[in-house]
Coordinates of C-alpha atoms and ligand atoms in Angstrom, one line a residue:
M1 CA 92.6 149.9 122.8
I2 CA 90.0 152.6 123.3
A3 CA 86.6 151.5 124.5
V4 CA 83.7 154.0 124.5
A5 CA 80.0 153.9 125.1
T6 CA 78.7 157.2 123.7
R7 CA 78.5 158.6 120.2
R8 CA 80.4 161.7 121.3
E9 CA 83.4 159.7 122.6
L10 CA 83.2 157.6 119.4
R11 CA 83.5 160.7 117.2
E12 CA 86.5 161.8 119.2
A13 CA 88.2 158.5 119.1
L14 CA 87.6 158.1 115.3
A15 CA 89.0 161.6 114.8
G16 CA 92.1 160.5 116.7
L17 CA 92.5 157.4 114.6
A18 CA 91.9 159.2 111.2
G19 CA 95.2 161.0 111.2
D20 CA 97.3 158.2 109.7
G21 CA 95.1 157.9 106.5
G22 CA 94.9 154.1 106.8
R23 CA 91.7 152.2 106.2
L24 CA 89.2 151.5 109.0
A25 CA 87.5 148.1 109.3
L26 CA 84.4 147.6 111.4
V27 CA 83.3 144.3 112.9
P28 CA 79.7 144.6 114.2
T29 CA 78.8 142.1 116.9
M30 CA 76.3 141.5 119.7
G31 CA 79.1 140.5 122.1
Y32 CA 79.6 137.4 124.2
L33 CA 82.5 136.9 121.8
H34 CA 84.0 133.6 120.7
E35 CA 86.6 132.5 118.2
G36 CA 84.2 133.1 115.3
H37 CA 84.0 136.8 116.1
L38 CA 87.8 136.9 116.7
S39 CA 88.5 135.4 113.4
L40 CA 86.6 138.3 111.8
V41 CA 88.8 140.7 113.8
D42 CA 91.9 138.9 112.4
L43 CA 90.5 139.2 108.9
A44 CA 89.8 142.9 109.4
R45 CA 93.3 143.4 110.7
R46 CA 94.7 141.9 107.4
E47 CA 92.6 144.3 105.4
A48 CA 92.8 147.6 107.2
R49 CA 95.2 149.7 109.3
R50 CA 92.6 150.2 112.0
V51 CA 90.1 147.7 113.5
A52 CA 87.0 148.7 115.3
V53 CA 84.4 146.4 116.9
S54 CA 80.9 147.3 118.0
I55 CA 79.1 145.4 120.7
F56 CA 75.4 146.0 120.8
V57 CA 72.5 143.7 121.4
N58 CA 70.1 145.4 119.0
P59 CA 66.5 145.2 120.2
L60 CA 65.2 146.1 116.7
Q61 CA 66.2 142.7 115.4
F62 CA 64.5 140.6 118.1
G63 CA 60.9 139.6 117.7
P64 CA 58.3 139.2 120.5
G65 CA 59.1 136.0 122.5
E66 CA 62.7 135.9 121.2
D67 CA 65.7 135.9 123.5
L68 CA 66.5 139.6 123.8
D69 CA 66.2 139.6 127.6
R70 CA 68.3 136.6 128.2
Y71 CA 70.9 137.2 125.4
P72 CA 74.2 136.4 127.1
R73 CA 76.5 139.3 127.9
D74 CA 80.0 139.7 129.2
L75 CA 81.5 143.1 128.4
E76 CA 84.6 142.7 130.6
G77 CA 85.4 139.4 129.1
D78 CA 84.8 140.7 125.5
L79 CA 87.0 143.7 126.1
S80 CA 89.9 141.6 127.3
L81 CA 89.6 139.3 124.3
L82 CA 89.6 142.2 121.9
R83 CA 92.5 143.9 123.6
A84 CA 94.5 140.7 123.3
R85 CA 93.6 140.6 119.6
G86 CA 95.0 144.1 119.0
V87 CA 91.7 145.9 118.3
D88 CA 92.0 149.7 118.2
L89 CA 88.5 150.8 119.1
V90 CA 85.4 149.2 120.7
F91 CA 82.0 150.9 120.8
H92 CA 79.6 149.4 123.3
P93 CA 76.6 151.8 123.5
P94 CA 73.6 151.3 125.7
V95 CA 70.3 151.2 123.8
A96 CA 69.4 154.8 124.6
E97 CA 72.7 155.9 123.1
M98 CA 72.3 153.9 119.9
Y99 CA 68.7 155.0 119.5
P100 CA 68.5 158.4 121.3
E101 CA 65.2 159.3 119.8
G102 CA 63.7 155.9 120.4
E103 CA 63.0 153.4 117.6
P104 CA 64.1 154.9 114.3
Q105 CA 61.2 156.0 112.1
V106 CA 63.1 155.5 108.9
T107 CA 64.3 151.9 108.5
V108 CA 65.9 149.8 105.9
D109 CA 63.5 147.5 104.0
P110 CA 65.3 144.2 103.2
G111 CA 62.9 143.5 100.3
P112 CA 62.2 140.0 99.0
M113 CA 65.6 138.6 100.2
G114 CA 64.5 139.4 103.7
K115 CA 61.3 137.3 103.4
V116 CA 62.9 133.9 102.7
L117 CA 64.9 131.4 105.0
C118 CA 65.2 133.0 108.4
G119 CA 63.2 136.0 107.3
E120 CA 60.1 133.9 106.8
F121 CA 60.1 132.9 110.5
R122 CA 61.6 136.1 112.0
P123 CA 59.5 138.9 110.5
G124 CA 61.2 142.2 111.1
H125 CA 64.5 140.6 111.9
F126 CA 66.5 141.7 108.9
R127 CA 64.9 145.2 108.9
G128 CA 66.3 145.5 112.4
V129 CA 69.7 144.1 111.3
L130 CA 70.0 146.3 108.2
T131 CA 68.9 149.4 110.1
V132 CA 71.5 149.0 112.8
V133 CA 74.2 148.2 110.4
A134 CA 73.4 151.2 108.3
R135 CA 73.5 153.3 111.5
L136 CA 76.8 151.8 112.4
F137 CA 78.2 152.6 109.0
G138 CA 77.0 156.2 109.5
L139 CA 78.7 156.4 112.9
F140 CA 82.0 154.8 111.9
R141 CA 82.2 155.6 108.2
P142 CA 84.4 152.5 107.8
Q143 CA 86.1 151.6 104.5
V144 CA 85.7 147.9 105.2
A145 CA 83.1 145.9 107.2
V146 CA 83.5 142.3 108.1
F147 CA 80.7 139.7 108.7
G148 CA 80.6 135.9 109.2
Q149 CA 79.3 133.3 106.7
K150 CA 77.6 131.6 109.7
D151 CA 74.8 134.2 109.2
Y152 CA 74.7 133.7 105.4
Q153 CA 71.5 135.5 104.7
Q154 CA 72.5 138.5 106.9
A155 CA 75.8 138.8 105.0
A156 CA 74.1 138.5 101.6
L157 CA 71.5 141.2 102.6
I158 CA 74.3 143.6 103.8
R159 CA 76.2 143.2 100.5
R160 CA 72.9 143.9 98.7
M161 CA 72.2 146.9 100.8
V162 CA 75.6 148.3 100.2
R163 CA 75.1 147.9 96.5
D164 CA 71.5 149.1 96.3
L165 CA 72.1 152.1 98.4
E166 CA 75.7 152.8 97.2
L167 CA 77.0 152.9 100.7
G168 CA 80.7 152.7 99.6
V169 CA 81.8 150.1 102.2
E170 CA 83.8 147.0 101.2
V171 CA 82.0 144.0 102.7
L172 CA 84.1 141.0 103.6
V173 CA 82.7 137.7 104.7
G174 CA 84.8 135.3 106.9
P175 CA 84.3 131.6 107.0
T176 CA 82.3 129.9 109.8
V177 CA 84.5 128.9 112.7
R178 CA 83.4 125.6 114.3
E179 CA 83.9 123.6 117.4
S180 CA 86.0 120.5 117.0
D181 CA 82.9 118.4 116.5
G182 CA 81.6 120.6 113.8
L183 CA 79.1 122.8 115.6
A184 CA 79.2 126.3 114.4
M185 CA 80.3 128.6 117.2
S186 CA 77.5 130.9 118.4
S187 CA 76.9 133.0 121.5
R188 CA 73.6 131.1 121.8
N189 CA 75.3 127.7 122.2
V190 CA 75.5 128.5 125.9
Y191 CA 71.8 127.9 126.0
L192 CA 72.2 124.2 125.2
S193 CA 71.9 121.6 127.9
P194 CA 74.8 119.1 128.0
E195 CA 72.6 116.5 126.3
E196 CA 71.5 119.0 123.6
R197 CA 75.1 120.1 123.1
K198 CA 76.1 116.4 122.3
E199 CA 73.3 116.3 119.7
A200 CA 74.0 119.8 118.2
P201 CA 76.7 118.8 115.6
R202 CA 74.0 116.8 113.8
L203 CA 72.9 120.0 112.0
F204 CA 76.4 120.4 110.5
R205 CA 76.5 116.7 109.6
A206 CA 73.2 117.0 107.8
L207 CA 74.6 119.8 105.7
Q208 CA 77.7 117.8 105.0
R209 CA 75.6 114.8 103.8
V210 CA 73.9 117.2 101.4
A211 CA 77.3 118.5 100.2
E212 CA 78.6 114.9 99.8
A213 CA 75.6 113.9 97.7
F214 CA 76.1 117.1 95.6
R215 CA 79.7 116.2 95.0
G216 CA 78.6 112.7 94.1
G217 CA 76.5 114.3 91.2
E218 CA 73.0 114.7 92.8
R219 CA 71.5 117.9 91.4
R220 CA 67.8 117.5 92.3
R221 CA 66.7 120.0 94.9
T222 CA 64.0 117.8 96.4
V223 CA 66.4 114.8 96.8
L224 CA 69.1 117.0 98.4
R225 CA 66.5 118.5 100.8
E226 CA 65.3 115.0 101.7
I227 CA 68.8 114.1 102.8
L228 CA 68.9 117.1 105.1
V229 CA 65.4 116.4 106.5
G230 CA 66.2 112.7 106.9
E231 CA 69.3 113.3 108.9
L232 CA 67.7 115.7 111.3
S233 CA 64.4 113.8 111.8
A234 CA 66.5 110.8 112.9
S235 CA 67.0 112.7 116.1
P236 CA 64.1 113.1 118.5
H237 CA 65.7 116.3 119.8
F238 CA 65.8 118.3 116.6
R239 CA 62.8 120.2 115.1
L240 CA 63.7 121.5 111.6
Q241 CA 62.4 125.0 110.9
Y242 CA 63.6 125.2 107.3
G243 CA 66.1 123.5 105.1
E244 CA 66.6 125.0 101.7
I245 CA 69.1 125.2 98.8
V246 CA 69.4 128.7 97.4
H247 CA 71.2 130.9 95.0
P248 CA 74.3 132.4 96.7
H249 CA 73.3 136.0 95.9
T250 CA 69.5 136.1 95.3
L251 CA 68.7 133.5 98.0
A252 CA 66.0 132.1 95.6
P253 CA 65.6 128.3 95.6
V254 CA 67.7 126.6 92.9
D255 CA 66.7 123.6 90.9
P256 CA 68.6 121.9 89.5
V257 CA 71.2 122.8 92.1
T258 CA 74.4 124.4 90.7
P259 CA 77.9 124.7 92.2
G260 CA 78.1 127.7 94.5
S261 CA 74.6 127.2 95.7
V262 CA 74.1 127.4 99.5
V263 CA 72.4 124.8 101.6
A264 CA 71.0 126.6 104.7
A265 CA 69.0 125.3 107.6
A266 CA 67.5 126.4 110.9
A267 CA 66.4 124.0 113.6
F268 CA 65.4 124.1 117.2
L269 CA 67.1 121.9 119.7
G270 CA 64.9 122.3 122.7
T271 CA 64.2 126.0 122.9
T272 CA 67.5 127.0 121.2
R273 CA 67.4 127.9 117.6
L274 CA 70.5 126.9 115.6
I275 CA 71.3 128.0 112.1
D276 CA 74.1 126.8 109.8
N277 CA 74.9 126.7 106.1
L278 CA 77.4 125.3 103.6
V279 CA 78.4 126.4 100.1
L280 CA 78.1 123.4 97.7
E281 CA 81.2 122.8 95.7
G282 CA 81.1 120.9 92.4
Ligands
AMP301 P1 76.7 138.1 116.5 O1 77.4 138.6 117.6 O2 76.1 136.8 116.6 O3 75.7 139.1 115.9 O4 77.7 137.9 115.3 C1 78.6 139.0 114.9 C2 79.3 138.6 113.7 O5 80.1 137.5 113.9 C3 78.4 138.3 112.5 O6 78.9 138.8 111.3 C4 78.3 136.8 112.5 O7 78.0 136.3 111.2 C5 79.7 136.5 112.9 N1 79.8 135.2 113.5 C6 79.1 134.6 114.4 N2 79.4 133.3 114.6 C7 80.4 133.0 113.8 C8 81.2 131.9 113.5 N3 81.0 130.7 114.2 N4 82.2 132.0 112.6 C9 82.4 133.1 111.9 N5 81.7 134.3 112.1 C10 80.7 134.2 113.0

């Protein structure tokens, strides 16, 4: 495995890998890796000859008062996990290497899909995400890029960006990997106190309740949302930010709810913000 921190070294490493003509898959991450990230590496490995991972905590996608400064990091641990998983190339640039001219002047506007769900509460977040992903696509020129369903809106926006801007990258989305009690794995779970950690799977349970009701024939959006809100408000620890049922591609609210729609929620547990989602099967 080659691990590099500069664009120059990255170019050289990519030139070295290009020789065999196989496809290159990129898995962008912010590091502090867990089995969710590693499942994307495995998916990438099945789809491409070469697998590259980027580790970059992207300041552009953090708002004022968010957790940029305390975002967990463990480069050595990450590198040994990626080495064990057979990754070919890791790019872990410092901020000044990723944005050598400071904040980019030209950025990617996520449009209406970036204003709903998380976008409503994190203005600028998806502009930051799409801009760094576009930049990574420019640096790596991958044939394949792999993202997680855990960040459903992010994956939908990246698919849309690739279509709208004709970026020529195949976007794959891997399923959400969960702890044994259902909590979606996240680098941010480390923020949870032991008590909060015990409470945390309630978010997934609330989504499951909605999915059960949907399977049972309930199609009214308001009723399905009430189930979600009810489950979370039964806990004094949770503060729901949003719970919505949306179209899988446009992210617009759906009513009546149809199979393939997505129930997505964000909630605070103490100061930690958790997100999760489920696709509703008929
Ligand atoms: P992050 O490091 O949080 O920016 O995540 C990097 C990539 O891993 C994104 O595409 C995420 O959607 C994905 N990811 C994060 N958590 C999970 C998970 N529990 N299961 C599957 N993919 C995940």
